[in-house]
CSV table of C-alpha atoms in Angstrom, one decimal:
chain,number,residue,atom,x,y,z
R,45,GLU,CA,72.8,148.5,137.7
R,46,GLN,CA,75.1,150.3,135.4
R,47,LEU,CA,76.3,153.8,136.2
R,48,ARG,CA,75.3,156.4,133.7
R,49,VAL,CA,78.2,158.8,132.8
R,50,GLU,CA,77.4,162.0,131.0
R,51,ALA,CA,79.1,164.8,129.2
R,52,PRO,CA,76.2,167.2,128.9
R,53,GLU,CA,78.1,169.9,127.1
R,54,TYR,CA,78.6,167.4,124.3
R,55,GLU,CA,75.2,165.7,124.7
R,56,ALA,CA,77.1,162.4,125.1
R,57,SER,CA,76.6,159.6,127.6
R,58,GLY,CA,77.2,156.0,128.3
R,59,LYS,CA,76.9,153.3,131.0
R,60,VAL,CA,79.9,151.9,132.9
R,61,ASP,CA,79.7,148.2,133.5
R,62,LEU,CA,81.4,148.0,136.8
R,63,ILE,CA,83.3,150.1,139.4
R,64,LEU,CA,85.0,148.2,142.2
R,65,ASP,CA,86.9,149.5,145.3
R,66,GLU,CA,90.3,147.7,145.2
R,67,GLY,CA,92.4,148.7,148.2
R,68,GLY,CA,90.8,152.1,148.6
R,69,ARG,CA,91.1,152.9,144.8
R,70,PRO,CA,88.2,152.8,142.5
R,71,ILE,CA,88.7,150.7,139.4
R,72,LEU,CA,86.4,151.0,136.4
R,73,TYR,CA,85.8,147.8,134.4
R,74,GLU,CA,84.3,147.6,130.9
R,75,ILE,CA,83.3,144.0,130.1
R,76,LYS,CA,83.2,142.8,126.5
R,77,SER,CA,82.4,139.4,125.1
R,78,THR,CA,84.2,138.1,122.0
R,79,ASN,CA,84.5,135.0,119.9
R,80,SER,CA,87.5,132.7,120.4
R,81,PHE,CA,89.3,133.9,117.3
R,82,SER,CA,89.3,137.5,118.4
R,83,PHE,CA,90.1,136.5,122.0
R,84,LYS,CA,93.2,134.6,120.9
R,85,TYR,CA,94.4,137.6,119.0
R,86,LYS,CA,93.9,139.8,122.1
R,87,ILE,CA,95.8,137.3,124.2
R,88,LYS,CA,98.7,137.5,121.8
R,89,ASN,CA,98.7,141.3,121.3
R,90,LYS,CA,97.3,142.5,124.7
R,91,LYS,CA,95.6,145.5,123.0
R,92,PRO,CA,91.9,146.4,123.2
R,93,GLN,CA,89.8,147.2,120.2
R,94,PRO,CA,90.0,150.9,119.5
R,95,GLN,CA,86.3,151.6,120.1
R,96,HIS,CA,86.5,149.8,123.5
R,97,LEU,CA,89.6,151.9,124.5
R,98,LEU,CA,87.8,155.1,123.5
R,99,GLN,CA,84.7,154.2,125.4
R,100,THR,CA,86.7,153.4,128.5
R,101,LEU,CA,88.7,156.5,128.2
R,102,PHE,CA,85.5,158.6,127.9
R,103,TYR,CA,84.3,157.2,131.2
R,104,LEU,CA,87.6,157.7,132.9
R,105,TRP,CA,87.8,161.3,131.6
R,106,ARG,CA,84.3,162.3,132.8
R,107,LEU,CA,84.5,160.6,136.2
R,108,ARG,CA,87.9,161.9,136.9
R,109,LYS,CA,86.8,165.4,135.9
R,110,THR,CA,83.4,165.7,137.4
R,111,GLY,CA,82.9,162.7,139.7
R,112,HIS,CA,79.3,161.3,139.9
R,113,PRO,CA,76.3,162.7,141.7
R,114,GLU,CA,75.1,159.2,142.8
R,115,LEU,CA,78.5,158.5,144.4
R,116,PRO,CA,79.5,161.7,146.1
R,117,GLY,CA,81.8,160.0,148.6
R,118,VAL,CA,84.0,158.4,146.0
R,119,ASN,CA,87.1,160.2,144.9
R,120,PHE,CA,87.4,159.5,141.2
R,121,SER,CA,90.6,161.6,140.7
R,122,ASN,CA,92.8,158.5,140.7
R,123,LEU,CA,90.3,156.3,138.9
R,124,GLU,CA,91.9,153.5,136.9
R,125,GLY,CA,90.4,151.6,134.0
R,126,ARG,CA,90.4,148.0,132.8
R,127,ILE,CA,88.8,146.3,129.9
R,128,ILE,CA,87.8,142.7,130.5
R,129,TYR,CA,87.4,140.5,127.4
R,130,VAL,CA,85.5,137.3,128.0
R,131,SER,CA,85.6,134.5,125.4
R,132,ARG,CA,82.0,133.5,124.6
R,133,ASP,CA,83.2,130.0,123.6
R,134,ASP,CA,85.0,129.0,126.8
R,135,LEU,CA,84.5,132.0,129.3
R,136,ASN,CA,88.3,132.6,129.5
R,137,ARG,CA,89.1,136.2,130.5
R,138,LEU,CA,91.7,138.7,129.7
R,139,ILE,CA,92.1,142.0,131.6
R,140,ILE,CA,93.8,144.8,129.7
R,141,PRO,CA,94.7,147.9,131.8
R,142,VAL,CA,93.8,151.3,130.2
R,143,SER,CA,96.3,154.1,130.7
R,144,TYR,CA,94.6,157.4,131.2
R,145,SER,CA,96.2,160.7,130.2
R,146,GLU,CA,94.9,164.0,129.0
R,147,GLU,CA,96.6,163.3,125.7
R,148,ALA,CA,94.7,160.0,125.3
R,149,VAL,CA,91.3,161.8,125.6
R,150,LYS,CA,92.1,164.5,123.1
R,151,PRO,CA,90.8,162.5,120.1
R,152,ILE,CA,87.5,161.8,122.0
R,153,VAL,CA,87.1,165.5,122.8
R,154,ASN,CA,87.9,166.5,119.3
R,155,GLN,CA,85.4,164.0,117.9
R,156,LEU,CA,82.7,165.2,120.3
R,157,GLU,CA,83.4,168.8,119.3
R,158,ILE,CA,83.1,167.9,115.6
R,159,LEU,CA,79.8,166.1,116.2
R,160,ASN,CA,78.5,168.9,118.5
R,161,ASN,CA,79.4,171.6,115.9
R,162,SER,CA,77.7,169.7,113.1
R,163,TRP,CA,74.6,169.3,115.3
R,164,LYS,CA,74.5,173.0,116.0
R,165,LYS,CA,75.0,174.0,112.3
R,166,ASP,CA,72.4,171.4,111.3
R,167,GLU,CA,75.1,169.7,109.0
R,168,LEU,CA,76.3,166.2,108.7
R,169,PRO,CA,79.8,165.5,110.0
R,170,SER,CA,82.3,164.0,107.6
R,171,VAL,CA,81.5,160.5,106.6
R,172,PRO,CA,84.0,157.9,107.9
R,173,GLU,CA,85.9,155.7,105.5
R,174,PRO,CA,83.6,152.7,104.8
R,175,VAL,CA,86.5,150.3,104.4
R,176,ILE,CA,89.3,149.9,107.0
R,177,PHE,CA,92.1,147.5,107.7
R,178,ASP,CA,91.4,145.2,110.6
R,179,GLU,CA,94.7,144.5,112.3
R,180,GLU,CA,93.2,141.7,114.3
R,181,ARG,CA,92.2,139.7,111.2
R,182,GLY,CA,94.9,141.0,109.0
R,183,LYS,CA,92.5,142.0,106.2
R,184,TRP,CA,90.3,144.7,104.9
R,185,THR,CA,86.7,144.9,106.3
R,186,ILE,CA,83.7,147.2,106.4
R,187,ASN,CA,84.2,149.9,109.0
R,188,TRP,CA,82.1,148.9,112.1
R,189,VAL,CA,81.2,152.6,112.6
R,190,CYS,CA,79.5,152.7,109.2
R,191,ASP,CA,77.9,149.3,109.7
R,192,PHE,CA,76.3,150.3,113.0
R,193,CYS,CA,75.2,153.8,112.1
R,194,ALA,CA,71.5,154.0,111.4
R,195,TYR,CA,72.0,157.0,109.2
R,196,HIS,CA,75.0,156.0,107.1
R,197,GLU,CA,72.9,155.3,104.1
R,198,LEU,CA,71.8,159.0,104.1
R,199,CYS,CA,75.4,160.2,104.2
R,200,ALA,CA,77.0,157.8,101.8
R,201,GLY,CA,74.2,156.7,99.5
R,202,ARG,CA,72.0,153.7,99.4
R,203,ASP,CA,74.6,151.6,97.5
R,204,TRP,CA,77.4,152.3,100.0
R,205,ARG,CA,77.4,148.8,101.3
R,206,ALA,CA,77.7,147.1,97.9
R,207,LYS,CA,80.5,149.4,97.0
R,208,ALA,CA,82.3,148.8,100.3
R,209,GLU,CA,81.9,145.0,99.9
R,210,GLN,CA,83.4,145.2,96.4
R,211,GLU,CA,86.3,147.3,97.7
R,212,VAL,CA,86.9,144.9,100.6
R,213,LYS,CA,87.0,142.0,98.1
R,214,GLU,CA,89.4,143.8,95.8
R,215,ARG,CA,91.7,144.9,98.6
R,216,ASN,CA,91.8,141.5,100.2
R,217,ALA,CA,92.5,139.9,96.8
R,218,ALA,CA,95.4,142.3,96.4
R,219,LEU,CA,96.7,141.4,99.8
R,220,GLU,CA,96.8,137.7,98.9
R,221,THR,CA,98.6,138.4,95.6
R,222,GLY,CA,100.9,141.0,97.1
R,223,VAL,CA,99.7,143.8,94.8
R,224,LYS,CA,99.4,147.3,96.4
R,225,THR,CA,96.1,149.2,95.8
R,226,ILE,CA,95.6,152.9,95.7
R,227,ASN,CA,92.2,154.3,96.7
R,228,ILE,CA,91.2,157.0,94.2
């Protein structure tokens, strides 16, 4: 059973995949499956996807700060984190350590504060850029945040996806020809 981690002051929560005791120290593991192309890139660069890093840092931050009521005997003050990537194609694994620091969690806290303030004011937060550069693939792509948001159409308009697809097409064509584009 996954352990629910909460930040009630921000109305945020998530579920940790696994916590193991390794030599008297708790280690938090987030497990992610990926395709072989993405897995090979991770093997080469040894960097987690930004959203996976932020998710793991959120769990580390909350557990280090508040512990967990279901595990009162566990000292989480020295909790370490790891992200395990598993290739869906051949089940190879890569473990990437996550370095915790107060500085690393600042963007998470800032984003939670923005969302919380927007919620309290009954306003929409700023809309994320619909097109981002995917370092892993070396090309422009639709922002996963926008793609997975059930409300993005309300914020950006019904035609946001068609516009984003066109922008992706143009930017990737420019990449191939070496022409720089400017977003206006």
